[in-house]
XYZ file of C-alpha atoms in Angstrom:
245
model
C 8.369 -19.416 11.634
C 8.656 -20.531 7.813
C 6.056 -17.932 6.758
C 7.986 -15.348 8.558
C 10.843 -16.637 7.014
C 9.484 -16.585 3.413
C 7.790 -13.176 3.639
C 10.937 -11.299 5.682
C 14.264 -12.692 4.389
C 13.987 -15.606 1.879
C 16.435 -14.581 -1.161
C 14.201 -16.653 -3.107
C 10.839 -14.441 -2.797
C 11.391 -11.462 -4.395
C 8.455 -10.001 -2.790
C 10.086 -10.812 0.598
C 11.511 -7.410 2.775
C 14.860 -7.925 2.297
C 14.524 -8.869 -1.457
C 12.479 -5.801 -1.572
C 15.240 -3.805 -0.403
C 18.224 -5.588 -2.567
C 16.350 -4.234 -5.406
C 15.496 -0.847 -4.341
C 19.061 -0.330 -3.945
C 20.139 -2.110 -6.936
C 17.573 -0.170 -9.008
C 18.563 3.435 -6.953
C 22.429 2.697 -8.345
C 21.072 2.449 -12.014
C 19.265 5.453 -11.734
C 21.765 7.429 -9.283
C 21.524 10.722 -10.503
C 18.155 11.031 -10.001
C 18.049 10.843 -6.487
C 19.127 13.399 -4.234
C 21.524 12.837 -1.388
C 18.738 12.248 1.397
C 16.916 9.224 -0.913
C 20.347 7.542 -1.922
C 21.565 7.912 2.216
C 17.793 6.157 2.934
C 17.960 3.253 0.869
C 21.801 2.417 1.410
C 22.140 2.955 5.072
C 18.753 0.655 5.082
C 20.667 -1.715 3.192
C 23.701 -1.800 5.115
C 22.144 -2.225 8.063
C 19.743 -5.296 6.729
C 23.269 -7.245 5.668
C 23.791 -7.412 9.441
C 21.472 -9.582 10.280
C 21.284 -12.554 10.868
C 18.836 -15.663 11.396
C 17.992 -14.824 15.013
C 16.596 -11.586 14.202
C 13.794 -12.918 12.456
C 12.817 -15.143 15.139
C 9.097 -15.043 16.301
C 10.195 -12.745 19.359
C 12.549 -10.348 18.062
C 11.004 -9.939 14.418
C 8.883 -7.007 15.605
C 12.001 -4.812 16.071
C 12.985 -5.284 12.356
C 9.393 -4.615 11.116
C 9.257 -1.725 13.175
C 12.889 -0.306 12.025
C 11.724 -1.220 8.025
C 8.303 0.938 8.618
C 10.755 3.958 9.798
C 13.469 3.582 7.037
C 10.440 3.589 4.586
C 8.511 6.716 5.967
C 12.095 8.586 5.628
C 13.035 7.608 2.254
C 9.057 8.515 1.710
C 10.339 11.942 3.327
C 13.261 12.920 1.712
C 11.635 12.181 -1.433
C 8.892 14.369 -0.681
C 10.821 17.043 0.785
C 14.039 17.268 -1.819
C 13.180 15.395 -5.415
C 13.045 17.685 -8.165
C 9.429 18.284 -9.352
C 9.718 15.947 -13.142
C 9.329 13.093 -14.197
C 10.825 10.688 -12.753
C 9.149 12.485 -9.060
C 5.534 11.679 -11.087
C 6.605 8.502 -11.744
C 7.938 7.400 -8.221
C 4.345 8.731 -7.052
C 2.289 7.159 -9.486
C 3.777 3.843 -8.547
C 3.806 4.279 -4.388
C 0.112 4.920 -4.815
C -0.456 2.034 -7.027
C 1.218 -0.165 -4.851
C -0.707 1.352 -2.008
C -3.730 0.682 -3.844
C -3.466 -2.939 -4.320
C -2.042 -3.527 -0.710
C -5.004 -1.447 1.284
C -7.304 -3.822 -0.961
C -5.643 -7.200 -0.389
C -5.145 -6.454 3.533
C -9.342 -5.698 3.542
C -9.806 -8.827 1.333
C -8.032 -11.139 3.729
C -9.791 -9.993 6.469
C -13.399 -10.178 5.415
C -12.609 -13.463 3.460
C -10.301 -15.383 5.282
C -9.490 -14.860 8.884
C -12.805 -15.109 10.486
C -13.543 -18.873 11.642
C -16.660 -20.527 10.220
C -17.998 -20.898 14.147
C -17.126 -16.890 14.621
C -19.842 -14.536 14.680
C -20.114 -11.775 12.748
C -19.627 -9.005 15.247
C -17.682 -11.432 17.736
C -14.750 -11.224 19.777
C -12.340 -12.656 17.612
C -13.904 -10.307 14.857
C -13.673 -7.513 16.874
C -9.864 -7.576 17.231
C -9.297 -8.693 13.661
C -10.139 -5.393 12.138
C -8.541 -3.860 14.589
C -5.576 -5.443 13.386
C -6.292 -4.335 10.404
C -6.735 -0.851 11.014
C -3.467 -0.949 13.104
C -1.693 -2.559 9.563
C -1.996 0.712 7.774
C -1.535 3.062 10.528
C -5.571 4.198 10.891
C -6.564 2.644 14.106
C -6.543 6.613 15.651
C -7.778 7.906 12.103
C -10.909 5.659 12.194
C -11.832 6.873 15.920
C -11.235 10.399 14.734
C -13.862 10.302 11.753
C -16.025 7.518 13.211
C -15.765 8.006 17.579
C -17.951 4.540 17.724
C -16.773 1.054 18.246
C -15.286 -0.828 15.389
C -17.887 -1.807 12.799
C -16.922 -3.571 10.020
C -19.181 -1.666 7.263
C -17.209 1.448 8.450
C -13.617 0.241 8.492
C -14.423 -1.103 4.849
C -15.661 2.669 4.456
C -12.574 4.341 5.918
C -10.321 2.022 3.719
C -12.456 2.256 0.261
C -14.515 5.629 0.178
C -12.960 8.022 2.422
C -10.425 10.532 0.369
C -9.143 12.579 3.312
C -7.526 8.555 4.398
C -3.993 8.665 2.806
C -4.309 5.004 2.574
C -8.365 4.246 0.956
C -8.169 3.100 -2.053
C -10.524 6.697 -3.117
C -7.206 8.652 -1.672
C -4.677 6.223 -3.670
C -6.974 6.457 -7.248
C -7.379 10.329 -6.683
C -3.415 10.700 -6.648
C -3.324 8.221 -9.406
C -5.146 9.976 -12.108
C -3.687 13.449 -10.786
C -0.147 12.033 -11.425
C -0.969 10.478 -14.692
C -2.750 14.043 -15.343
C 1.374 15.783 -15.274
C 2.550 13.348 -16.910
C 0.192 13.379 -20.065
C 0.530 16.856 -20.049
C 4.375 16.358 -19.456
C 5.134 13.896 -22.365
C 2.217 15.570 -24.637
C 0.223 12.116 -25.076
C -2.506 10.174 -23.112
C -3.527 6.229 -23.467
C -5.861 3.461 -21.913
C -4.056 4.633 -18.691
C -5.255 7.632 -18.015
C -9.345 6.552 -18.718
C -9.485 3.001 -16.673
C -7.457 5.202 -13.985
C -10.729 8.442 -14.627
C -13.175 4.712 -14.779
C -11.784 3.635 -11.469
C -11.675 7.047 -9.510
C -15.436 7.846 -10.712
C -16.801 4.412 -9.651
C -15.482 4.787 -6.088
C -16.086 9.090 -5.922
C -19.507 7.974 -6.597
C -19.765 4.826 -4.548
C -21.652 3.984 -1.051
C -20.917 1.449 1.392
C -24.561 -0.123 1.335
C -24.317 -0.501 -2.635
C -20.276 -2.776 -2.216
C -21.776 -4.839 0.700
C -24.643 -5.779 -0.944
C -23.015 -6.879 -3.914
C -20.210 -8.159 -1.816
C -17.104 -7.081 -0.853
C -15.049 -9.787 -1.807
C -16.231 -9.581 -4.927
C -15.971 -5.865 -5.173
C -12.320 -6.498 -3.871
C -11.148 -8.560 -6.417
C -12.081 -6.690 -8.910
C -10.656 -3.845 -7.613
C -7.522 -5.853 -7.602
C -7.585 -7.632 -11.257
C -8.546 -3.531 -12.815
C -5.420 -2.568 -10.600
C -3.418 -4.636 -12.243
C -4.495 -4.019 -15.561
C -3.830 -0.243 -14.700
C -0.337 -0.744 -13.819
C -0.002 -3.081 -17.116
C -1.426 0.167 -19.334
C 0.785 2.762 -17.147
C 4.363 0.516 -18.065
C 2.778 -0.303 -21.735
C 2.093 3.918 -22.757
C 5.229 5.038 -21.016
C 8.139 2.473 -20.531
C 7.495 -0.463 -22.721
C-alpha cells in the first residue's frame, strides 16, 4: 500500500500520477495559447476529476480503476494533440519529448524485469518467468503485438527483441530513437542550427538499426540497458542545453 501510495498520489513525489498531472496542467496554463481546445479540455477535465478523489480510491482493490481511467485520459490528450496541434514548433517539441520519455520508460520496464523480479531459485524459462514478461508485455500495451509478429510462446530473447529492435513497435526503443532524430531533423532545419543533439540522437538510432539480439544478450542486457538509459539522459540534457537553456 505505501508504494502505491508514493508512486500514485504522494504530493511529495513529483514523479507520482497525480503530481504528474498538477504539473501538466500547471505547465498547459503557462503555455495556453498553444494548445488547442481538445488538449486544454484533456488535461483539465483530467485534473478536475483527479481532485475528487480521495484516499480510498487508491486502495489495493479499487486502484486499477484509476490506472485504467489515467491510461485513457492520456491516449486522448495523445489524440487531440495528434489530430488538431498546429504543425511548429512547439508540436516538434511535445513529440520529441513523448518519445524520449517513452524511450527511457520501455528501457527501465525491460531492465527491471530481466534484473530484478526473477527469484534466485526461479528458472530461467519457469513459471514465474513465464508470467513476468507477460506482464511486461501487457505494461506497454504489446502482449497482442508480440503474438502478431512472433505466433510462439513467450521467449524472453524475443520480447527483449520486440521492445529494443523492432521499428514497426510504437513503443521499442528502435521506434522511439527513429522519431527522435526525425523530430530533431524539423527542428534543426526549423531554427537553422544543429548541436551534440542531433549526432548522439544519429549515434543511438545507428547502433540499434544495426543491432541483433544475439550480439545485446551476449554482452548482457542489463548492461546494454543501462547504458541505453545513462546516453538517454545525456540526450535529453543536449536537446534542453541547444534549444531551451
Amino acid at each position: 500500500e505505501s508504494v502505491i501510495d508514493h508512486l500514485a498520489r504522494d504530493p511529495d513525489n513529483p514523479s507520482s500520477i497525480l503530481s504528474c498531472l498538477e504539473t501538466a496542467r500547471r505547465n498547459g496554463r503557462a503555455v495556453r495559447t498553444a494548445l488547442t481546445a481538445d488538449m486544454w479540455e484533456a488535461v483539465n477535465a483530467t485534473w478536475l476529476e483527479t481532485r475528487k478523489l480521495t484516499r480510498d480510491d487508491f486502495v489495493p482493490g479499487r486502484v486499477g480503476r484509476f490506472l485504467e481511467r489515467v491510461k485513457e485520459r492520456s491516449l486522448l490528450f495523445g489524440g487531440a494533440a495528434g489530430a488538431t496541434m498546429l504543425r511548429s514548433d512547439a508540436y516538434w517539441f511535445t513529440r520529441l519529448g513523448t518519445f524520449v520519455e517513452r524511450a527511457d520508460n520501455t528501457a527501465r520496464i525491460l531492465d527491471v524485469k530481466y534484473h530484478v523480479l526473477l527469484p534466485k531459485a526461479e528458472p530461467v524459462g519457469g513459471s514465474i518467468d513465464y508470467y513476468q514478461w507477460t506482464a511486461i508485455l501487457r505494461s506497454v500495451s504489446a502482449l497482442r503485438s508480440y503474438h502478431w509478429v512472433y505466433r510462439d510462446r513467450i521467449k524472453p530473447w524475443l520480447v527483449a527483441e520486440l521492445l529494443i529492435l523492432r521499428p514497426e513497435m510504437p513503443r521499442s526503443l528502435m521506434s522511439c530513437l527513429g522519431e527522435i532524430a526525425r523530430q530533431l531533423e524539423v527542428l534543426g532545419q526549423a531554427y537553422g542550427s544543429r548541436g551534440e543533439c542531433h549526432r548522439l540522437a544519429g549515434q543511438l538510432e545507428a547502433r540499434l538499426r544495426f543491432g541483433k539480439v544475439e550480439a545485446i544478450f551476449q554482452a548482457g542486457l542489463h548492461e546494454f540497458l543501462t547504458e541505453f538509459i545513462d546516453s538517454s539522459t545525456v540526450l535529453g540534457d543536449e536537446i534542453g542545453r541547444h534549444y531551451l537553456f
